[in-house]
Amino acid sequence: MQCFHLYIVYSTLSSAPEILLNVIEIVGHTFKAGELGPGTIVGSAAFNLFIITGICILSIPAGDVRKIRNLRVFAVTSCFGVLAYVWMTMVLLVITPERVDLWEAVLTLLLFPALICSAYVADKGPCCRSNKTGSGLEIGLNLEAGDPEHPGTADIINVAREVARDQNLNEDEAARAMAAKIARDRPKPSGWYRVNATRVITGGHRLVPKANHTFDDLLERVRKQSKEASAHNGSLANGISEKNGTTALNGSAVTTELTPHPGKATVEFTTATCAVLENEGYVRIGVKRTGDMNKEIKVGVETIDGTAQAVEDYKPINQLLTFREGESSKDVYIEIVDDDVWEPDEFFFVKLYRHHEGSSESDLEIGKLAINQVTIVNDDEPGKLEFSKPSYIIKESVESAQLTINRINGADGEVKVHWKTQDMSAVSGREYKGGQGTVLFKHGETSQILTLDVYGIVDSKLEPNFQVQLSDPTGGAELGKIPKTIVTIINDEEFNNMLSRIANKTQQNLDGLRLDSGSWREQFHCAMNVNGGDVDQAETLDYVMHFLTFFWKVLFAFIPPTSVGGGWLTFLCSLLMIGLLTAVVSDLASIFGCLIGLSDTITAITFVALGTSMPDTFASRSAAINERWADSSIGNINGSNSVNVFLGLGLPWLLATIYWEVKGEKFLYPTGSLSMTVTLFTVFAVICLSLLVCRRRFDLFGKAELGGTRIPKIVSACICMGLWVIYIVMSSLQAQGIINASF
């Protein structure tokens, strides 16, 4: 049903000014034919078909295309669009020249329900079966924050995680960016674009809020990461995770870098642990420097006993480590004592500290990895492989679970171990990204990190968990005492509160994007304030247009809101106001034409037609750029042109013919220059529609109605706009009597 609404319902509503203009002109001239109403109908049709189509073709980014999605409905409205003006020509020039009979008026009006029925059948398909390509029609936007199935909810969770990690990000801006993104991404009917275009022109409340570019980039990054996570079957490669931004020495743990403070140098170890074989003699430990690189930095390094004893197992150090200006890394060497006595694996610690002769606190900050655990490994065995602990507790706000696999009681040779996840109450692909893979330990390596992505908790009533098991070690290695571990994902209360705040603020922003209003108070507030009261998002042009249109905005705010009478009172009062405004426009257009010496026909096909079609122009261009399909941009043009004739002429013709039939006379309809105008438009309409068919069929145009490569796109747009220019020039010359084309 979406295409039926799109092509017919909105076409009818957008044609209201032209229809009312004809009715008012006929009634106002004591049921005699005028030039302004019919000229406006044909002029508006020409502008819609030629100019709007050309603009939409040209507006698509280079190389991109937009196709008509429902060709059946488009074909029906296109045929009726040509038929309408062929029928108009037949009535005025062939069947009853310069006269309209009652049966012609009735038949013209009956073609309108014929159009509706034909478009409905085309949209539903034969036997009125359900159209599987259609989608639900939504004008307003809504978001249930707790609904995991609702589009946008996953993005809100991911954005909340980013905000939690970076204190420079603002919750209000994040919520506004989310609302803007959801509003942009939702499929919208052409009526939505028309309303938005009207509000932009008048400085009213936009239906898509502006968002900070920083948050736009953040949202794109979040969505890209989500897509990569769902498409990628994660596995561990050599125990090193590049996305965490660090390098591991001797297979040690991968950790997240500390964000450096401006003006300070941060010094820390490159790894949290390392291992060395007893017979190697020395252990090399990396120290890195980040942040300010423009000063010389001095930091203290000392050893602390663990199970390994200074002097007996290693040579202790307590020294000052100097980083020269621009130097980012240094190595610390500690001598290992090799003896012939068998001992289990032993360890000691190396610590970074602020030395009394070193750099001051204002210049130096000790990073998170201030202590490194050095394990002296028995060098005669391949060792045993096991998890560091039997269970891990992971907060749902973190991106990943990092599980440590240790190699104990030996580190001789290269060994591998297989790992595999198993669902428990957590489900792979929903709460976490499971899978299986292999972890490699090179000679001398004693620790590796297995990283598994965590998505968060879907059901807040549960704390989901899953199991990871090691199996099939190679190279003579064995499994240790902890071959499996259980990972439990727990609620992060602070994160949940922030997530709830962002979701609620996003919902509030989306509520402000509704097309309808709930009360007169809300209507007057939006009418009397720039951008509906959201002055932070208003621009200079919004203020200018707001003050220029202030009277009309306040006047139309008196119309009852949709909450009164189920919306019908709003509809009827809106038609009444449009009718009154149309009557004013009709008189002003006639006076304007007299002042500058133009006939009503020229005024109608130019100024009045352009004025009635301007909102549609902005709306169609916006729809062409933002929608995936061309239906919302050019789909309703032919429907609108058909309705203009069937209702815009059929209804006043019916009123006038009945009036003159009662008086026993005929309704005379002098064609004047209208005959050439209608004939010229009909021929040009066939040419324009044929161009769209060619664009759909041939690769040169990208096999689509809109867009394509640069040169064919420009040529197509120039043809459409050129047809309008020729139509205006020829019709104007005929109206002024400069040329005389008899039909």
PDB file of N, CA, C and O in Angstrom, residues 603-641:
ATOM      1  N   THR A 603       0.869  34.617 -16.819  1.00  0.00           N
ATOM      2  CA  THR A 603       1.006  34.673 -15.356  1.00  0.00           C
ATOM      3  C   THR A 603       0.760  33.301 -14.734  1.00  0.00           C
ATOM      4  O   THR A 603       1.465  32.898 -13.801  1.00  0.00           O
ATOM      5  N   ALA A 604      -0.237  32.590 -15.267  1.00  0.00           N
ATOM      6  CA  ALA A 604      -0.600  31.285 -14.699  1.00  0.00           C
ATOM      7  C   ALA A 604       0.491  30.246 -14.918  1.00  0.00           C
ATOM      8  O   ALA A 604       0.846  29.502 -14.002  1.00  0.00           O
ATOM      9  N   ILE A 605       1.027  30.171 -16.166  1.00  0.00           N
ATOM     10  CA  ILE A 605       2.001  29.099 -16.467  1.00  0.00           C
ATOM     11  C   ILE A 605       3.389  29.404 -15.932  1.00  0.00           C
ATOM     12  O   ILE A 605       4.266  28.533 -15.952  1.00  0.00           O
ATOM     13  N   THR A 606       3.612  30.626 -15.459  1.00  0.00           N
ATOM     14  CA  THR A 606       4.939  30.978 -14.938  1.00  0.00           C
ATOM     15  C   THR A 606       4.896  31.221 -13.432  1.00  0.00           C
ATOM     16  O   THR A 606       5.214  30.333 -12.648  1.00  0.00           O
ATOM     17  N   PHE A 607       4.468  32.408 -13.035  1.00  0.00           N
ATOM     18  CA  PHE A 607       4.568  32.799 -11.626  1.00  0.00           C
ATOM     19  C   PHE A 607       3.690  31.950 -10.706  1.00  0.00           C
ATOM     20  O   PHE A 607       4.158  31.446  -9.673  1.00  0.00           O
ATOM     21  N   VAL A 608       2.416  31.779 -11.059  1.00  0.00           N
ATOM     22  CA  VAL A 608       1.517  31.019 -10.185  1.00  0.00           C
ATOM     23  C   VAL A 608       1.907  29.547 -10.156  1.00  0.00           C
ATOM     24  O   VAL A 608       1.951  28.915  -9.094  1.00  0.00           O
ATOM     25  N   ALA A 609       2.205  28.983 -11.339  1.00  0.00           N
ATOM     26  CA  ALA A 609       2.597  27.573 -11.400  1.00  0.00           C
ATOM     27  C   ALA A 609       3.881  27.322 -10.629  1.00  0.00           C
ATOM     28  O   ALA A 609       4.017  26.324  -9.906  1.00  0.00           O
ATOM     29  N   LEU A 610       4.853  28.248 -10.767  1.00  0.00           N
ATOM     30  CA  LEU A 610       6.113  28.086 -10.038  1.00  0.00           C
ATOM     31  C   LEU A 610       5.881  28.172  -8.533  1.00  0.00           C
ATOM     32  O   LEU A 610       6.468  27.420  -7.752  1.00  0.00           O
ATOM     33  N   GLY A 611       5.007  29.090  -8.107  1.00  0.00           N
ATOM     34  CA  GLY A 611       4.733  29.231  -6.675  1.00  0.00           C
ATOM     35  C   GLY A 611       4.085  28.006  -6.074  1.00  0.00           C
ATOM     36  O   GLY A 611       4.455  27.570  -4.977  1.00  0.00           O
ATOM     37  N   THR A 612       3.125  27.412  -6.791  1.00  0.00           N
ATOM     38  CA  THR A 612       2.457  26.222  -6.255  1.00  0.00           C
ATOM     39  C   THR A 612       3.363  24.998  -6.271  1.00  0.00           C
ATOM     40  O   THR A 612       3.143  24.047  -5.517  1.00  0.00           O
ATOM     41  N   SER A 613       4.393  25.003  -7.143  1.00  0.00           N
ATOM     42  CA  SER A 613       5.260  23.831  -7.279  1.00  0.00           C
ATOM     43  C   SER A 613       6.562  23.948  -6.494  1.00  0.00           C
ATOM     44  O   SER A 613       7.324  22.981  -6.436  1.00  0.00           O
ATOM     45  N   MET A 614       6.849  25.109  -5.901  1.00  0.00           N
ATOM     46  CA  MET A 614       8.126  25.296  -5.221  1.00  0.00           C
ATOM     47  C   MET A 614       8.340  24.331  -4.057  1.00  0.00           C
ATOM     48  O   MET A 614       9.419  23.738  -3.933  1.00  0.00           O
ATOM     49  N   PRO A 615       7.344  24.127  -3.154  1.00  0.00           N
ATOM     50  CA  PRO A 615       7.567  23.146  -2.080  1.00  0.00           C
ATOM     51  C   PRO A 615       7.850  21.746  -2.620  1.00  0.00           C
ATOM     52  O   PRO A 615       8.685  21.019  -2.073  1.00  0.00           O
ATOM     53  N   ASP A 616       7.146  21.368  -3.703  1.00  0.00           N
ATOM     54  CA  ASP A 616       7.388  20.051  -4.295  1.00  0.00           C
ATOM     55  C   ASP A 616       8.806  19.934  -4.843  1.00  0.00           C
ATOM     56  O   ASP A 616       9.405  18.860  -4.820  1.00  0.00           O
ATOM     57  N   THR A 617       9.354  21.038  -5.346  1.00  0.00           N
ATOM     58  CA  THR A 617      10.712  21.013  -5.896  1.00  0.00           C
ATOM     59  C   THR A 617      11.731  20.690  -4.815  1.00  0.00           C
ATOM     60  O   THR A 617      12.571  19.795  -4.974  1.00  0.00           O
ATOM     61  N   PHE A 618      11.664  21.410  -3.700  1.00  0.00           N
ATOM     62  CA  PHE A 618      12.596  21.154  -2.599  1.00  0.00           C
ATOM     63  C   PHE A 618      12.395  19.756  -2.022  1.00  0.00           C
ATOM     64  O   PHE A 618      13.362  19.058  -1.701  1.00  0.00           O
ATOM     65  N   ALA A 619      11.128  19.358  -1.897  1.00  0.00           N
ATOM     66  CA  ALA A 619      10.831  18.036  -1.330  1.00  0.00           C
ATOM     67  C   ALA A 619      11.353  16.929  -2.230  1.00  0.00           C
ATOM     68  O   ALA A 619      11.953  15.953  -1.750  1.00  0.00           O
ATOM     69  N   SER A 620      11.144  17.048  -3.544  1.00  0.00           N
ATOM     70  CA  SER A 620      11.579  16.000  -4.469  1.00  0.00           C
ATOM     71  C   SER A 620      13.093  15.904  -4.514  1.00  0.00           C
ATOM     72  O   SER A 620      13.654  14.807  -4.571  1.00  0.00           O
ATOM     73  N   ARG A 621      13.778  17.031  -4.505  1.00  0.00           N
ATOM     74  CA  ARG A 621      15.242  16.998  -4.515  1.00  0.00           C
ATOM     75  C   ARG A 621      15.789  16.327  -3.254  1.00  0.00           C
ATOM     76  O   ARG A 621      16.706  15.502  -3.308  1.00  0.00           O
ATOM     77  N   SER A 622      15.217  16.677  -2.107  1.00  0.00           N
ATOM     78  CA  SER A 622      15.653  16.059  -0.851  1.00  0.00           C
ATOM     79  C   SER A 622      15.388  14.563  -0.858  1.00  0.00           C
ATOM     80  O   SER A 622      16.232  13.768  -0.423  1.00  0.00           O
ATOM     81  N   ALA A 623      14.219  14.155  -1.365  1.00  0.00           N
ATOM     82  CA  ALA A 623      13.884  12.728  -1.431  1.00  0.00           C
ATOM     83  C   ALA A 623      14.810  11.995  -2.392  1.00  0.00           C
ATOM     84  O   ALA A 623      15.218  10.851  -2.135  1.00  0.00           O
ATOM     85  N   ALA A 624      15.155  12.623  -3.518  1.00  0.00           N
ATOM     86  CA  ALA A 624      16.045  11.993  -4.487  1.00  0.00           C
ATOM     87  C   ALA A 624      17.413  11.714  -3.879  1.00  0.00           C
ATOM     88  O   ALA A 624      18.024  10.668  -4.129  1.00  0.00           O
ATOM     89  N   ILE A 625      17.906  12.633  -3.060  1.00  0.00           N
ATOM     90  CA  ILE A 625      19.232  12.476  -2.465  1.00  0.00           C
ATOM     91  C   ILE A 625      19.216  11.449  -1.338  1.00  0.00           C
ATOM     92  O   ILE A 625      20.125  10.626  -1.224  1.00  0.00           O
ATOM     93  N   ASN A 626      18.177  11.458  -0.518  1.00  0.00           N
ATOM     94  CA  ASN A 626      18.187  10.677   0.722  1.00  0.00           C
ATOM     95  C   ASN A 626      17.547   9.299   0.615  1.00  0.00           C
ATOM     96  O   ASN A 626      17.858   8.429   1.431  1.00  0.00           O
ATOM     97  N   GLU A 627      16.660   9.083  -0.348  1.00  0.00           N
ATOM     98  CA  GLU A 627      15.979   7.799  -0.454  1.00  0.00           C
ATOM     99  C   GLU A 627      16.732   6.847  -1.386  1.00  0.00           C
ATOM    100  O   GLU A 627      17.453   7.270  -2.290  1.00  0.00           O
ATOM    101  N   ARG A 628      16.545   5.556  -1.178  1.00  0.00           N
ATOM    102  CA  ARG A 628      17.178   4.537  -2.022  1.00  0.00           C
ATOM    103  C   ARG A 628      16.475   4.406  -3.358  1.00  0.00           C
ATOM    104  O   ARG A 628      17.063   3.959  -4.338  1.00  0.00           O
ATOM    105  N   TRP A 629      15.187   4.765  -3.418  1.00  0.00           N
ATOM    106  CA  TRP A 629      14.392   4.599  -4.626  1.00  0.00           C
ATOM    107  C   TRP A 629      13.897   5.960  -5.109  1.00  0.00           C
ATOM    108  O   TRP A 629      13.868   6.939  -4.348  1.00  0.00           O
ATOM    109  N   ALA A 630      13.485   5.997  -6.372  1.00  0.00           N
ATOM    110  CA  ALA A 630      13.059   7.258  -6.983  1.00  0.00           C
ATOM    111  C   ALA A 630      11.571   7.528  -6.805  1.00  0.00           C
ATOM    112  O   ALA A 630      11.082   8.580  -7.226  1.00  0.00           O
ATOM    113  N   ASP A 631      10.826   6.599  -6.194  1.00  0.00           N
ATOM    114  CA  ASP A 631       9.369   6.756  -6.082  1.00  0.00           C
ATOM    115  C   ASP A 631       8.979   8.026  -5.333  1.00  0.00           C
ATOM    116  O   ASP A 631       8.048   8.727  -5.726  1.00  0.00           O
ATOM    117  N   SER A 632       9.688   8.325  -4.227  1.00  0.00           N
ATOM    118  CA  SER A 632       9.318   9.481  -3.408  1.00  0.00           C
ATOM    119  C   SER A 632       9.647  10.797  -4.085  1.00  0.00           C
ATOM    120  O   SER A 632       9.097  11.836  -3.713  1.00  0.00           O
ATOM    121  N   SER A 633      10.551  10.795  -5.055  1.00  0.00           N
ATOM    122  CA  SER A 633      10.970  12.047  -5.689  1.00  0.00           C
ATOM    123  C   SER A 633      10.190  12.357  -6.961  1.00  0.00           C
ATOM    124  O   SER A 633       9.694  13.469  -7.138  1.00  0.00           O
ATOM    125  N   ILE A 634      10.070  11.393  -7.887  1.00  0.00           N
ATOM    126  CA  ILE A 634       9.365  11.661  -9.150  1.00  0.00           C
ATOM    127  C   ILE A 634       8.137  10.779  -9.331  1.00  0.00           C
ATOM    128  O   ILE A 634       7.421  10.926 -10.318  1.00  0.00           O
ATOM    129  N   GLY A 635       7.885   9.883  -8.393  1.00  0.00           N
ATOM    130  CA  GLY A 635       6.779   8.940  -8.553  1.00  0.00           C
ATOM    131  C   GLY A 635       5.412   9.586  -8.535  1.00  0.00           C
ATOM    132  O   GLY A 635       4.485   9.128  -9.208  1.00  0.00           O
ATOM    133  N   ASN A 636       5.272  10.671  -7.767  1.00  0.00           N
ATOM    134  CA  ASN A 636       3.942  11.273  -7.629  1.00  0.00           C
ATOM    135  C   ASN A 636       3.693  12.406  -8.612  1.00  0.00           C
ATOM    136  O   ASN A 636       2.634  13.026  -8.594  1.00  0.00           O
ATOM    137  N   ILE A 637       4.664  12.696  -9.510  1.00  0.00           N
ATOM    138  CA  ILE A 637       4.502  13.815 -10.447  1.00  0.00           C
ATOM    139  C   ILE A 637       3.349  13.560 -11.408  1.00  0.00           C
ATOM    140  O   ILE A 637       2.457  14.396 -11.593  1.00  0.00           O
ATOM    141  N   ASN A 638       3.353  12.382 -12.055  1.00  0.00           N
ATOM    142  CA  ASN A 638       2.300  12.076 -13.024  1.00  0.00           C
ATOM    143  C   ASN A 638       0.941  11.943 -12.356  1.00  0.00           C
ATOM    144  O   ASN A 638      -0.086  12.338 -12.923  1.00  0.00           O
ATOM    145  N   GLY A 639       0.939  11.383 -11.140  1.00  0.00           N
ATOM    146  CA  GLY A 639      -0.319  11.297 -10.403  1.00  0.00           C
ATOM    147  C   GLY A 639      -0.879  12.671 -10.102  1.00  0.00           C
ATOM    148  O   GLY A 639      -2.083  12.921 -10.242  1.00  0.00           O
ATOM    149  N   SER A 640       0.010  13.600  -9.702  1.00  0.00           N
ATOM    150  CA  SER A 640      -0.424  14.961  -9.404  1.00  0.00           C
ATOM    151  C   SER A 640      -0.950  15.660 -10.656  1.00  0.00           C
ATOM    152  O   SER A 640      -1.979  16.359 -10.610  1.00  0.00           O
ATOM    153  N   ASN A 641      -0.267  15.454 -11.786  1.00  0.00           N
ATOM    154  CA  ASN A 641      -0.729  16.070 -13.037  1.00  0.00           C
ATOM    155  C   ASN A 641      -2.092  15.533 -13.466  1.00  0.00           C
ATOM    156  O   ASN A 641      -2.924  16.267 -14.009  1.00  0.00           O
TER     157      ASN A 641
END
